Coordinates of C-alpha atoms and ligand atoms in Angstrom, one line a residue:
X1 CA 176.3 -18.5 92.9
X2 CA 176.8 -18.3 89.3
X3 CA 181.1 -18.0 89.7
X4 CA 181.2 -21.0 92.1
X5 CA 181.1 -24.3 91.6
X6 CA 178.5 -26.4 92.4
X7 CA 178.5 -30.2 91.5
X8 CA 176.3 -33.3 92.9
X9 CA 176.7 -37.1 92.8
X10 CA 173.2 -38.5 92.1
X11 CA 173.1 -42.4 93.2
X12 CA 170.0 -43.9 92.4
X13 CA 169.5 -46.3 95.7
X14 CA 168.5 -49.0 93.6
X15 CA 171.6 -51.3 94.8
X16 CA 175.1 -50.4 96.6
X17 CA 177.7 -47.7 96.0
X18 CA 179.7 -49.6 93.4
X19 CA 183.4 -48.9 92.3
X20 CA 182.4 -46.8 89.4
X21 CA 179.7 -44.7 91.5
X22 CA 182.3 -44.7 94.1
X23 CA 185.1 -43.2 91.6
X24 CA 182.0 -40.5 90.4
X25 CA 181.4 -39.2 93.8
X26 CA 185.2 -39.0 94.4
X27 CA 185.8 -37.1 91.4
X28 CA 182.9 -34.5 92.2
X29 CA 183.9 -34.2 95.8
X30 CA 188.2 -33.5 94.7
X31 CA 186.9 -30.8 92.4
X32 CA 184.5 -29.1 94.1
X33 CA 187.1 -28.9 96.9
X34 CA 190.1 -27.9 94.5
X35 CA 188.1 -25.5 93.4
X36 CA 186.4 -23.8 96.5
X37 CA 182.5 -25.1 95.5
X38 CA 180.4 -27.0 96.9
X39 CA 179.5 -30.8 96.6
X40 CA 175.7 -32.1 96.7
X41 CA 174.8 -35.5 96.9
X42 CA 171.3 -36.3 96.0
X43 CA 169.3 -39.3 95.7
X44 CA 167.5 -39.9 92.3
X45 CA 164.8 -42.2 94.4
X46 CA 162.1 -41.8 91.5
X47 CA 161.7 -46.1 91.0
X48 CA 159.5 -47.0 93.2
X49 CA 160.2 -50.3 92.6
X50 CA 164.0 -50.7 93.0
X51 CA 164.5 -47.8 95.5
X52 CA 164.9 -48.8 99.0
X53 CA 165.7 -47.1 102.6
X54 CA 168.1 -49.6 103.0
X55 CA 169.6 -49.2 99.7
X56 CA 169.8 -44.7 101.0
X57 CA 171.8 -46.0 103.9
X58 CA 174.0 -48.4 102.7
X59 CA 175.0 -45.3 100.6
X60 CA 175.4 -42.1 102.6
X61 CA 177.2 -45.0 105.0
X62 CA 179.7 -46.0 102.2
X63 CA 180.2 -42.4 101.4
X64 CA 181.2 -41.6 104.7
X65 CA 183.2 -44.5 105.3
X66 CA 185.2 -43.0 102.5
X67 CA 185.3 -39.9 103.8
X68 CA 183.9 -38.4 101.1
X69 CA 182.0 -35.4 103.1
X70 CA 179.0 -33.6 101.4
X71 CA 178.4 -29.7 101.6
X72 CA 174.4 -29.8 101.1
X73 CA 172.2 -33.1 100.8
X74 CA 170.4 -36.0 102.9
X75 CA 171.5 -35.3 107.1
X76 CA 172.9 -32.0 106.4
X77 CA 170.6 -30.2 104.3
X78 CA 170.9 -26.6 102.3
X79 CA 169.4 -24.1 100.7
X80 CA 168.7 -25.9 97.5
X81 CA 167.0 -28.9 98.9
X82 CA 165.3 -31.4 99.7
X83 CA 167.9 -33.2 98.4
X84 CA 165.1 -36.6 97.7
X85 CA 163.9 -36.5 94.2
X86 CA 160.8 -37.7 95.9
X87 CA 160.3 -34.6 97.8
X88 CA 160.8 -33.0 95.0
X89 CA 157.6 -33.3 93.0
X90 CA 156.4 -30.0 92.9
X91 CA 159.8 -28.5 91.1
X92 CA 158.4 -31.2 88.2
X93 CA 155.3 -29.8 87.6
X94 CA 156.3 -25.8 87.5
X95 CA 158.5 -27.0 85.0
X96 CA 156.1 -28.5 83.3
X97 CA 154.1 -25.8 83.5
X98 CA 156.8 -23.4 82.2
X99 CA 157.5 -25.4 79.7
X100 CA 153.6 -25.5 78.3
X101 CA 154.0 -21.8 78.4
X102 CA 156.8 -21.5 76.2
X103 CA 155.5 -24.4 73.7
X104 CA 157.8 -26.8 73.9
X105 CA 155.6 -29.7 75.0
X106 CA 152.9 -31.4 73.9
X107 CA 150.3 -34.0 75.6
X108 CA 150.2 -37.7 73.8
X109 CA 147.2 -39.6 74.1
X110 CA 149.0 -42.5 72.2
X111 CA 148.7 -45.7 74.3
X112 CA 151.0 -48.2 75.0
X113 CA 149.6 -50.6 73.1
X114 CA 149.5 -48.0 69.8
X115 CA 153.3 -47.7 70.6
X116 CA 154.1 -51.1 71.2
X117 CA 152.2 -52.2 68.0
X118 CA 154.2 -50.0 65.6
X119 CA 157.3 -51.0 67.0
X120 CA 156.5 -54.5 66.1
X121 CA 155.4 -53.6 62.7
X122 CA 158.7 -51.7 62.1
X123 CA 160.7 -54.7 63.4
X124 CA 158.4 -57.1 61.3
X125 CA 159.3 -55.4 58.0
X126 CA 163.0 -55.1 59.0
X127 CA 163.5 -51.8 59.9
X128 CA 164.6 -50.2 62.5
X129 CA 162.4 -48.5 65.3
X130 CA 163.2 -44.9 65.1
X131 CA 161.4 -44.2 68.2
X132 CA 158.3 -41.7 68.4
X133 CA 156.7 -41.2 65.5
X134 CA 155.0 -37.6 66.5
X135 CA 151.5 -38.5 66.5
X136 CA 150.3 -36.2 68.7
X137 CA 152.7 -33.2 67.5
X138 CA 150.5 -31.3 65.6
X139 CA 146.8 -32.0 67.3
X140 CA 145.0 -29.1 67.9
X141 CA 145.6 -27.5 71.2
X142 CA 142.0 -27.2 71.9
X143 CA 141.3 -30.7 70.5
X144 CA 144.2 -31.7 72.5
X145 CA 143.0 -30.1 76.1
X146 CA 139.6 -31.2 75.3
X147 CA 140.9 -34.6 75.7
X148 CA 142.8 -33.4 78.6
X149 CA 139.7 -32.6 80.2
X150 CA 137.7 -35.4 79.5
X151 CA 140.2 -37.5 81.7
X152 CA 142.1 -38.9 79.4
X153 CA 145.8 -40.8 80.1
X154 CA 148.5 -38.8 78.3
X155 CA 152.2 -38.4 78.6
X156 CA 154.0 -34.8 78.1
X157 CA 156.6 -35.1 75.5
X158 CA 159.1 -32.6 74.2
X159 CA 158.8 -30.8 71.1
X160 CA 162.2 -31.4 70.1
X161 CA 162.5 -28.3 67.4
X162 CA 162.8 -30.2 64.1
X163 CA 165.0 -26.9 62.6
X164 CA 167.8 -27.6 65.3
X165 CA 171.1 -27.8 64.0
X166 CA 173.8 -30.7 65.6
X167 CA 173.4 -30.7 69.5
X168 CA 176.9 -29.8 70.1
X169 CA 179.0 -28.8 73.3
X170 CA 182.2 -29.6 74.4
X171 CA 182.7 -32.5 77.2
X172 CA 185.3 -31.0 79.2
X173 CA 187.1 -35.0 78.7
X174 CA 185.8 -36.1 75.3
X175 CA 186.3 -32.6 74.1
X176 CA 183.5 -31.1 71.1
X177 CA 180.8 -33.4 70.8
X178 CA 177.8 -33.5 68.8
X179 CA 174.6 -35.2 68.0
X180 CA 172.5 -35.2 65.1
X181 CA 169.0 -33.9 65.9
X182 CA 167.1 -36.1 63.6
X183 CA 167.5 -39.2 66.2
X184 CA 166.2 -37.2 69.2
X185 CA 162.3 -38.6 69.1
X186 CA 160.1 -35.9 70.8
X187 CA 161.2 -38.0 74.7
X188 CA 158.9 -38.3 77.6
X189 CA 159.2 -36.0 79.6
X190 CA 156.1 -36.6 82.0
X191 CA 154.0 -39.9 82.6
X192 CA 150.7 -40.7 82.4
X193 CA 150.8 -40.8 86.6
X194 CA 152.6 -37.4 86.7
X195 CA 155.9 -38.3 87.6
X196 CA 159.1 -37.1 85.6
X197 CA 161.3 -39.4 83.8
X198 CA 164.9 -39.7 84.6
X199 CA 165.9 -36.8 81.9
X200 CA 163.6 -34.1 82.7
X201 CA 164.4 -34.9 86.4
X202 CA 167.8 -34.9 86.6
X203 CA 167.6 -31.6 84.2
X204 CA 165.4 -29.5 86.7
X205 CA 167.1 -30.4 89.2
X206 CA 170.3 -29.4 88.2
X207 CA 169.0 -26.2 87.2
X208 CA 167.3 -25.6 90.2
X209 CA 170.2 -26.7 92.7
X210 CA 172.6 -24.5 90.5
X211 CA 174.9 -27.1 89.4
X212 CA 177.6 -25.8 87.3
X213 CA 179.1 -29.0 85.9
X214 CA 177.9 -32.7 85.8
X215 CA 180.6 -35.0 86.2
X216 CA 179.0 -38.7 85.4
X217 CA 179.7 -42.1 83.9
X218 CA 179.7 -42.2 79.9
X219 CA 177.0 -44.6 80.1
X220 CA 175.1 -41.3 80.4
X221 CA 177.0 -39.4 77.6
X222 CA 173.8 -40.7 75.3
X223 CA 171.5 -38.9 77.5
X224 CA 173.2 -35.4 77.3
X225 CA 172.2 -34.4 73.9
X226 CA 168.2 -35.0 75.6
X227 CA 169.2 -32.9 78.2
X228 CA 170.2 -30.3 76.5
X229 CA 167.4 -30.2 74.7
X230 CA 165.5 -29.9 77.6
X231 CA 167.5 -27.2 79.0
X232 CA 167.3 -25.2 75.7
X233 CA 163.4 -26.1 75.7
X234 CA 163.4 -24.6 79.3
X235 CA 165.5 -21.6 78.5
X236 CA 168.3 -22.0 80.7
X237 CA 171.7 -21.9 80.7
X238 CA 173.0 -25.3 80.1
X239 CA 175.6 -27.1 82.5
X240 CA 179.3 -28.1 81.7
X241 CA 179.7 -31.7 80.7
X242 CA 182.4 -34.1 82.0
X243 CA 181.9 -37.7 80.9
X244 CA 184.1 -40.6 82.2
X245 CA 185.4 -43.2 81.2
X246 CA 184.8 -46.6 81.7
X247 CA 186.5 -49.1 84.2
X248 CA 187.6 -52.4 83.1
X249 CA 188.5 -55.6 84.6
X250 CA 192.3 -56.6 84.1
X251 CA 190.7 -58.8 81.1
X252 CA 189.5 -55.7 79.5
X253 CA 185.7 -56.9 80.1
X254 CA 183.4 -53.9 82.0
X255 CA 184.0 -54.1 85.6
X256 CA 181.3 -56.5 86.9
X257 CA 180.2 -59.2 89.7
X258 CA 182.5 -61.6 87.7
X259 CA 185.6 -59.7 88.8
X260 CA 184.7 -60.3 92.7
X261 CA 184.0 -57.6 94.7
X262 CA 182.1 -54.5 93.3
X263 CA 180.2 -52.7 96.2
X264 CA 182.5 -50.2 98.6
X265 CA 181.4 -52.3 101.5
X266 CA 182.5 -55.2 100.1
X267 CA 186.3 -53.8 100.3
X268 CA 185.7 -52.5 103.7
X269 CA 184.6 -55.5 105.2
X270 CA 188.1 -56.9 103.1
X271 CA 190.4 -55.0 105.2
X272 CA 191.2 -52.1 102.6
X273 CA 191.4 -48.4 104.2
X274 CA 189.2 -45.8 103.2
X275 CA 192.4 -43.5 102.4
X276 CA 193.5 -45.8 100.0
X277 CA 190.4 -47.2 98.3
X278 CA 190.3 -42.6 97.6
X279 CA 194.1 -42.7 96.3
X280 CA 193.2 -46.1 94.0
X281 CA 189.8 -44.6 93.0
X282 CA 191.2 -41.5 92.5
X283 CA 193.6 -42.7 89.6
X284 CA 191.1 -44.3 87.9
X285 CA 191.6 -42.1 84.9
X286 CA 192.9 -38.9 86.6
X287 CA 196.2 -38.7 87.2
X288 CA 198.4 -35.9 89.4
X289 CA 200.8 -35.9 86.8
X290 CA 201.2 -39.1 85.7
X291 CA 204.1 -40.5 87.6
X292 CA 202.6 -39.8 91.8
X293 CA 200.5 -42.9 93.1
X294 CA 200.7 -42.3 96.8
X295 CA 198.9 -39.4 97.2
X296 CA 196.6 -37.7 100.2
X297 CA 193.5 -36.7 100.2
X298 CA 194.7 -33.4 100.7
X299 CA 196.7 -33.2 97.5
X300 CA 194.1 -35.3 95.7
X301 CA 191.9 -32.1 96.9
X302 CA 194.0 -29.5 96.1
X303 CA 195.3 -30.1 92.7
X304 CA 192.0 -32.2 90.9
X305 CA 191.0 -30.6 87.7
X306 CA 189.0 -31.7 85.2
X307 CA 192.1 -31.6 82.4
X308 CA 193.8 -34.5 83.6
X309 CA 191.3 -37.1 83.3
X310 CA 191.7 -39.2 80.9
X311 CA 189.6 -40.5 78.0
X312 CA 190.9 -44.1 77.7
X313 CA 189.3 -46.7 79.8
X314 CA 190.7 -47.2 83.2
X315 CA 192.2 -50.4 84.6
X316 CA 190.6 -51.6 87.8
X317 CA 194.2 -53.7 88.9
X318 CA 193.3 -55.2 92.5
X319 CA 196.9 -56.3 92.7
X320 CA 198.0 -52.6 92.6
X321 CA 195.1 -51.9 95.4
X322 CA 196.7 -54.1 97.6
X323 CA 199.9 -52.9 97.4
X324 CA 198.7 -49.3 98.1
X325 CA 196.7 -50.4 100.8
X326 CA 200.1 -52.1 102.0
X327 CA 201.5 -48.7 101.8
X328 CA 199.0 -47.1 103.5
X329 CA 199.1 -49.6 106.6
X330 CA 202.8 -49.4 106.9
X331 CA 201.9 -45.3 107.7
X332 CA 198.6 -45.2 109.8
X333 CA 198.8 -44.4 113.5
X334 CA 198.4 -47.3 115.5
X335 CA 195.1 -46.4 117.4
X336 CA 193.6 -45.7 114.4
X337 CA 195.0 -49.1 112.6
X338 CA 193.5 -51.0 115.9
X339 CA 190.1 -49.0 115.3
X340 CA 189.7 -50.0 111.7
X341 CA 191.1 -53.6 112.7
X342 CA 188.2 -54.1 115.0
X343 CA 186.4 -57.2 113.5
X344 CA 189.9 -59.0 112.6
X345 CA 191.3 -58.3 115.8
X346 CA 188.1 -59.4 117.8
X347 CA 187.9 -62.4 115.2
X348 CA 191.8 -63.6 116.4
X349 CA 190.9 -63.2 119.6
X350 CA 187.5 -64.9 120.0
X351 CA 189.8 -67.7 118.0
X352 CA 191.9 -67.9 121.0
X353 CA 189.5 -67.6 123.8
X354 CA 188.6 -71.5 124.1
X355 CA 192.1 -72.8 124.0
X356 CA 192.9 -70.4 127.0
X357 CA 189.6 -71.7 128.9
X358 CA 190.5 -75.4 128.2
X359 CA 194.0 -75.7 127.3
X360 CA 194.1 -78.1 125.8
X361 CA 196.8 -78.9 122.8
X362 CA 194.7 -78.9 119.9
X363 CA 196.3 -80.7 117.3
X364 CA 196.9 -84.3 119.0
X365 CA 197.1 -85.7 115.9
X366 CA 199.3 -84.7 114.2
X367 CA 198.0 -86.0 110.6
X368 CA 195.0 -84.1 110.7
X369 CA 194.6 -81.1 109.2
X370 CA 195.3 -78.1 111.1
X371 CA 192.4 -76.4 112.5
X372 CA 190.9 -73.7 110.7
X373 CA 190.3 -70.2 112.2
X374 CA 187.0 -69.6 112.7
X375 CA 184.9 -67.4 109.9
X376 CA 181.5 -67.3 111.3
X377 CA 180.0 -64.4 111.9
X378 CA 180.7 -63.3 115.5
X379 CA 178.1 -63.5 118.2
X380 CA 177.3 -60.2 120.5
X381 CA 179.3 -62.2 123.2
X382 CA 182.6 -62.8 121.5
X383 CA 182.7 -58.9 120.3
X384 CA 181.6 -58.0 123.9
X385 CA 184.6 -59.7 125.1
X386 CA 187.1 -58.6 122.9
X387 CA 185.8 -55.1 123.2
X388 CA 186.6 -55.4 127.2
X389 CA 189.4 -56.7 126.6
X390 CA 190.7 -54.0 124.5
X391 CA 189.3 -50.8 126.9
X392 CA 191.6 -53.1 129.5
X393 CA 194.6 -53.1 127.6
X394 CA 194.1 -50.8 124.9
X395 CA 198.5 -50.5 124.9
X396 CA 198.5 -54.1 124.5
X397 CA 196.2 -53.9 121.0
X398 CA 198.5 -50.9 119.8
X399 CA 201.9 -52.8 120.6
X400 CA 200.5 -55.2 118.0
X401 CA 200.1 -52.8 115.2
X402 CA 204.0 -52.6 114.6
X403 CA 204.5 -56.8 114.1
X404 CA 202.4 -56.4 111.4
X405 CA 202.8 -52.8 110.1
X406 CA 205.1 -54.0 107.0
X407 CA 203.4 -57.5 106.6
X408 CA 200.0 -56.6 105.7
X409 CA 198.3 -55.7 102.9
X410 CA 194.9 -55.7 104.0
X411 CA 193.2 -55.3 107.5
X412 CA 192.0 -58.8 107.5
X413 CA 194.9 -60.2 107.5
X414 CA 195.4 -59.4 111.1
X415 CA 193.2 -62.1 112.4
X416 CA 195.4 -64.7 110.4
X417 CA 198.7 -63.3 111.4
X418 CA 197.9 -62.4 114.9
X419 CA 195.7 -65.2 115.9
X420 CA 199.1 -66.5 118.2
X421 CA 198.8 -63.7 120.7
X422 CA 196.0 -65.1 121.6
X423 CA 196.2 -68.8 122.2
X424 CA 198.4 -68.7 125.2
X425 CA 199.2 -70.9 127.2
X426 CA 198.5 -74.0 124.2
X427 CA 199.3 -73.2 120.4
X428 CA 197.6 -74.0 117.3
X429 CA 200.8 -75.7 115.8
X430 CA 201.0 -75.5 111.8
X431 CA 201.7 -79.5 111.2
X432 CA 204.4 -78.5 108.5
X433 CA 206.1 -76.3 110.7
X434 CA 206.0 -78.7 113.7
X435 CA 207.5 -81.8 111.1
X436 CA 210.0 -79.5 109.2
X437 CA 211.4 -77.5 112.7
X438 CA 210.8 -79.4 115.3
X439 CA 210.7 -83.6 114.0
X440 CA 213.0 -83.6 111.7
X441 CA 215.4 -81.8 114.1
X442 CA 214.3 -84.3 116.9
X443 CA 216.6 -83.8 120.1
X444 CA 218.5 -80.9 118.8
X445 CA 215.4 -78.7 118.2
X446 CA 214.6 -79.9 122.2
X447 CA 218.0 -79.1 122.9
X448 CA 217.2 -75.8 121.6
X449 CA 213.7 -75.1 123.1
X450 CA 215.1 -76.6 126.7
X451 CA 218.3 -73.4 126.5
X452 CA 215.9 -71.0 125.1
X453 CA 213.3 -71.7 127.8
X454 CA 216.1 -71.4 130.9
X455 CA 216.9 -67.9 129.5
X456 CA 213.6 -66.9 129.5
X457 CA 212.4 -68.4 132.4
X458 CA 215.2 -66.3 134.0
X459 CA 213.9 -63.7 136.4
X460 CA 216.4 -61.4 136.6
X461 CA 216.4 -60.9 132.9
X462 CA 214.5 -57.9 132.1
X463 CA 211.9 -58.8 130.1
X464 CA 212.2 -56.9 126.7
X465 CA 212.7 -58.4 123.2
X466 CA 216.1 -56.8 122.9
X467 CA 217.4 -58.2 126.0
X468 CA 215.8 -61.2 125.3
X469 CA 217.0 -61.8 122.0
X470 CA 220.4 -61.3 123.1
X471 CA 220.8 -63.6 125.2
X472 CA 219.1 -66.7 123.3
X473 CA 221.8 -65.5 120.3
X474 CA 224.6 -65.7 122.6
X475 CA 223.0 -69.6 123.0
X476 CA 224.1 -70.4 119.5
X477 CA 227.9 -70.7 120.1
X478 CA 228.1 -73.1 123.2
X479 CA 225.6 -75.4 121.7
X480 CA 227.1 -75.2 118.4
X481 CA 223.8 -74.7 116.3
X482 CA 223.2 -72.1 113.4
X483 CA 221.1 -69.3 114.9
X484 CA 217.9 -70.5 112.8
X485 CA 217.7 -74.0 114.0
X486 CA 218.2 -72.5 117.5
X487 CA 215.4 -69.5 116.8
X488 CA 212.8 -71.4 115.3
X489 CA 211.8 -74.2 117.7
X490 CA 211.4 -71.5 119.9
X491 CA 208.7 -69.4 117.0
X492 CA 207.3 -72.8 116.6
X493 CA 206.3 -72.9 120.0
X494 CA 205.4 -69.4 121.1
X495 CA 203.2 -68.8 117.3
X496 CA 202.6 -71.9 116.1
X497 CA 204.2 -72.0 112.8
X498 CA 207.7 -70.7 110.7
X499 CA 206.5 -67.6 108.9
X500 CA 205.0 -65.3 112.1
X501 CA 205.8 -61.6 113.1
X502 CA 209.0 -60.7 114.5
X503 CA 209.2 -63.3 117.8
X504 CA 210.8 -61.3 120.8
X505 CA 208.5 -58.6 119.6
X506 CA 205.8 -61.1 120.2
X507 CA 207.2 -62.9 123.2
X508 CA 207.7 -59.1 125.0
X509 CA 204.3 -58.8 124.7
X510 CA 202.8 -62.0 126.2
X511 CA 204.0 -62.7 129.8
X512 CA 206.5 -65.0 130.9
X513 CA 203.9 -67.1 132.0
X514 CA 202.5 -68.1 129.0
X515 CA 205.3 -67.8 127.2
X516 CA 206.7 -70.7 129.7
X517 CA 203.5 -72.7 129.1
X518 CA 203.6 -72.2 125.2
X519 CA 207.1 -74.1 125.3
X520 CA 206.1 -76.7 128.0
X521 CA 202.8 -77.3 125.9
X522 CA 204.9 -77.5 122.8
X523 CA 208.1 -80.2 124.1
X524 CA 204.9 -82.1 125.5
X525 CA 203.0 -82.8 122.8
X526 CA 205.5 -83.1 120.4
X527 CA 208.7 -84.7 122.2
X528 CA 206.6 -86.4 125.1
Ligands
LIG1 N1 171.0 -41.4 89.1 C1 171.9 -41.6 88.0 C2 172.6 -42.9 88.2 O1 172.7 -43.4 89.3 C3 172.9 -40.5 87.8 C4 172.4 -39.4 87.0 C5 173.4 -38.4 86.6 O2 174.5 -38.4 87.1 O3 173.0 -37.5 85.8 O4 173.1 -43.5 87.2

């Protein structure tokens, strides 16, 4: 076990994965794999207070939506488990044990109130609190477990060996580090209830699941020189250290709330791809070599390493997200873009469900506002009905990936941008679309509409977009009209507005029938 490496990720389920836990867990999970280890996730569930089952799920869920696959841990186990810092108790307490045996502990029978009162006396004369003043060092052991025995509350804190030299070791980003000894009070390392604190914790367990190097946050570079202590304390050999930086906003402020979106789920449920939210996360402060940005997980894998991460804070630039996510869209396989496009595509299509049911045209007047598409959560019904309707058609949904392939950035867009293969056999017309194309063109855009709708109502045309779109071009010369005021009446009428997917794509897709009601609906309402 020694040669191999073995790393964890240790989210605290006190909230949601975040971007920065997110980037963590990638990071361990790209170099355990580039270098042939093993990657543990366990869950540091030791707050009572602020850990939640909910909070467990919401992780291991985000972690595999990312893909992000764990070698031992919570569902799959392993030989160093449990993998719950709960169910771990009893590793606690033999360390605690071990580490009366060697000396380096001590019971404190100070209270809180003794504490809390000389920290107000410090702060009262101006000075700061320098932590633990070491009371309860140098009571007499048999004093001290006299005490012990009587039932009274104590803490066990670390001797921290006043002789030590710097705590130094050498960050494998920030490079030597070191820490003078004389600020390290003599920590907690035990409550008065028996439980560990976060320190001694983490440290045993690290120990005792063999983990070879911890790669964390730097808000947790302060905590290192305790651990270490605690390691030494214990006798054991004592971890490799990889602290990362931090990731800003594009203002330079921490990444927080204020930015929008923090959580993983949060981008999921904005139409970003799990393979891209890796790439992004993945060059926050790493790079491949400084030039790549589109890069696989299986390279990401293959060539991590710990030298190329950087030590300056990393940019968190959404704008650069949604390009790669772009990318990424432009290359996924069509069944699995309408998998992951399931709650847009259902959303366009529960949109369009009453105007086939009613048809009726629904923007009569044409100075209101056009309608909006729905954003309510959808109800069991609607998702029921889209999901028949795609296990009817699934050919259909996958003919739709390609109008949109190079026109989205994000998943959600679909429901905006596809809504129109839905409405059939009445459109949602844009108002500016219908004044600008359509009114301000007057007879000729009917003109138009009235050619294009004889070619296509045509039934010994074959009906394919090529075909199709050949012969309403050849329309152009006869009726003497530029090929755009010929072309977009007819967009306006079969997808409501100017600025849709490719149109004999579209109109290939829907049937002549409502492709010949779309039109009619259209001159109707708006040259009736
Ligand atoms: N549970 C800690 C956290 O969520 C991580 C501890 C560690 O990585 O050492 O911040």
């Amino acid at each position: 076990m020694a040669d191999t490496v073995r790393v964890r990720f240790a989210p605290s389920p006190t909230g949601r994965l975040h971007i920065g836990g997110a980037r963590t867990a990638i990071f361990n999970w790209a170099f355990a794999r580039a270098m042939g280890g093993t990657f543990i996730l366990r869950i540091e569930d030791t707050d009572p207070e602020r850990s939640t089952q909910e909070n467990v799920d919401v992780i291991l869920n985000a972690m595999k939506w990312l893909g992000l696959n764990w070698d031992e841990g919570p569902e799959v186990g392993g030989e160093a488990g449990p993998y719950f810092q709960m169910q771990r108790m009893h590793t606690y307490t033999e360390a605690l044990e071990r580490l009366k045996e060697r000396g380096a502990v001590y019971p404190c029978f100070c209270s809180k109130e003794d504490l809390d009162a000389k920290r107000k006396a410090a702060e009262d004369a101006g000075q700061a609190y320098e932590g633990y003043d070491g009371t309860c060092r140098d009571l007499d052991p048999a004093e001290a477990q006299r005490r012990i025995d009587a039932g009274e509350p104590h803490v066990w804190r670390l001797k921290v060996p006043r002789d030590h030299g710097p705590i130094a070791f050498t960050d494998a980003v920030y490079g030597p580090t070191s820490f003078p000894v004389e600020v390290m009070d003599d920590m907690i390392l035990v409550r008065t209830d028996g439980s560990p604190t976060y320190n001694f914790a983490v440290v045993c367990d690290d120990a005792n699941m063999g983990i070879t190097h911890v790669i964390r946050g730097d808000d947790h570079l302060s905590n290192t020189p305790r651990q270490i202590l605690i390691y030494e304390a214990l006798g054991l050999p004592v971890p490799t250290f990889a602290h990362l930086s931090m990731i800003l906003g594009p203002d330079g402020k921490k990444l927080s709330k204020r930015h929008g979106a923090t959580s993983v789920e949060e981008y999921r449920d904005r139409g970003f791809l799990p393979d891209a939210m890796v790439n992004f996360l993945a060059l926050l402060g790493w790079s491949l070599d400084g030039e790549t940005t589109i890069m696989s997980r299986d390279t990401i894998c293959s060539e991590f390493s710990l030298d190329r991460i950087t030590k300056k804070d990393a940019i968190f630039d959404e704008t650069k997200l949604n390009w790669m996510n772009g990318q990424y869209i432009q290359k996924m396989d069509a069944a699995e873009w309408v998998r992951l496009s399931r709650p847009w595509l259902a959303r366009a299509h529960a949109a369009g469900y009453p105007y086939v049911q009613t048809a009726v045209v629904p923007t009569p007047d044409k100075n209101a506002p056009a309608p909006e598409i729905e954003l309510e959560p959808l109800t069991d019904e609607q998702l029921a009905a889209y999901d028949d309707e795609l296990a009817a058609q699934p050919a259909f949904y996958e003919a739709l990936y390609p109008l949109v392939a190079e026109r989205e950035q994000r998943l959600s867009e679909g429901e905006e941008k596809l809504a129109y293969m839905f409405w059939g056999p009445c459109v949602l017309l844009d108002e500016k679309s219908v004044k600008k194309v359509l009114l301000k063109e007057g007879a000729r855009a009917e003109e138009a509409l009235a050619a294009c709708r004889e070619v296509l109502a045509d039934e010994s045309c074959e009906w394919s977009a090529a075909v199709l779109e050949e012969k309403c071009r050849a329309l152009a010369e006869p009726l003497d009209m530029k090929l755009k005021n010929l072309l977009q009446p007819l967009r306006v009428a079969i997808c409501g507005n100017m600025v849709s997917p490719p149109l004999f794509e579209s109109i290939e897709l829907l049937s002549r029938e409502d492709v010949l009601a779309r039109i009619d609906a259209t001159m109707a309402e708006v040259f009736a």
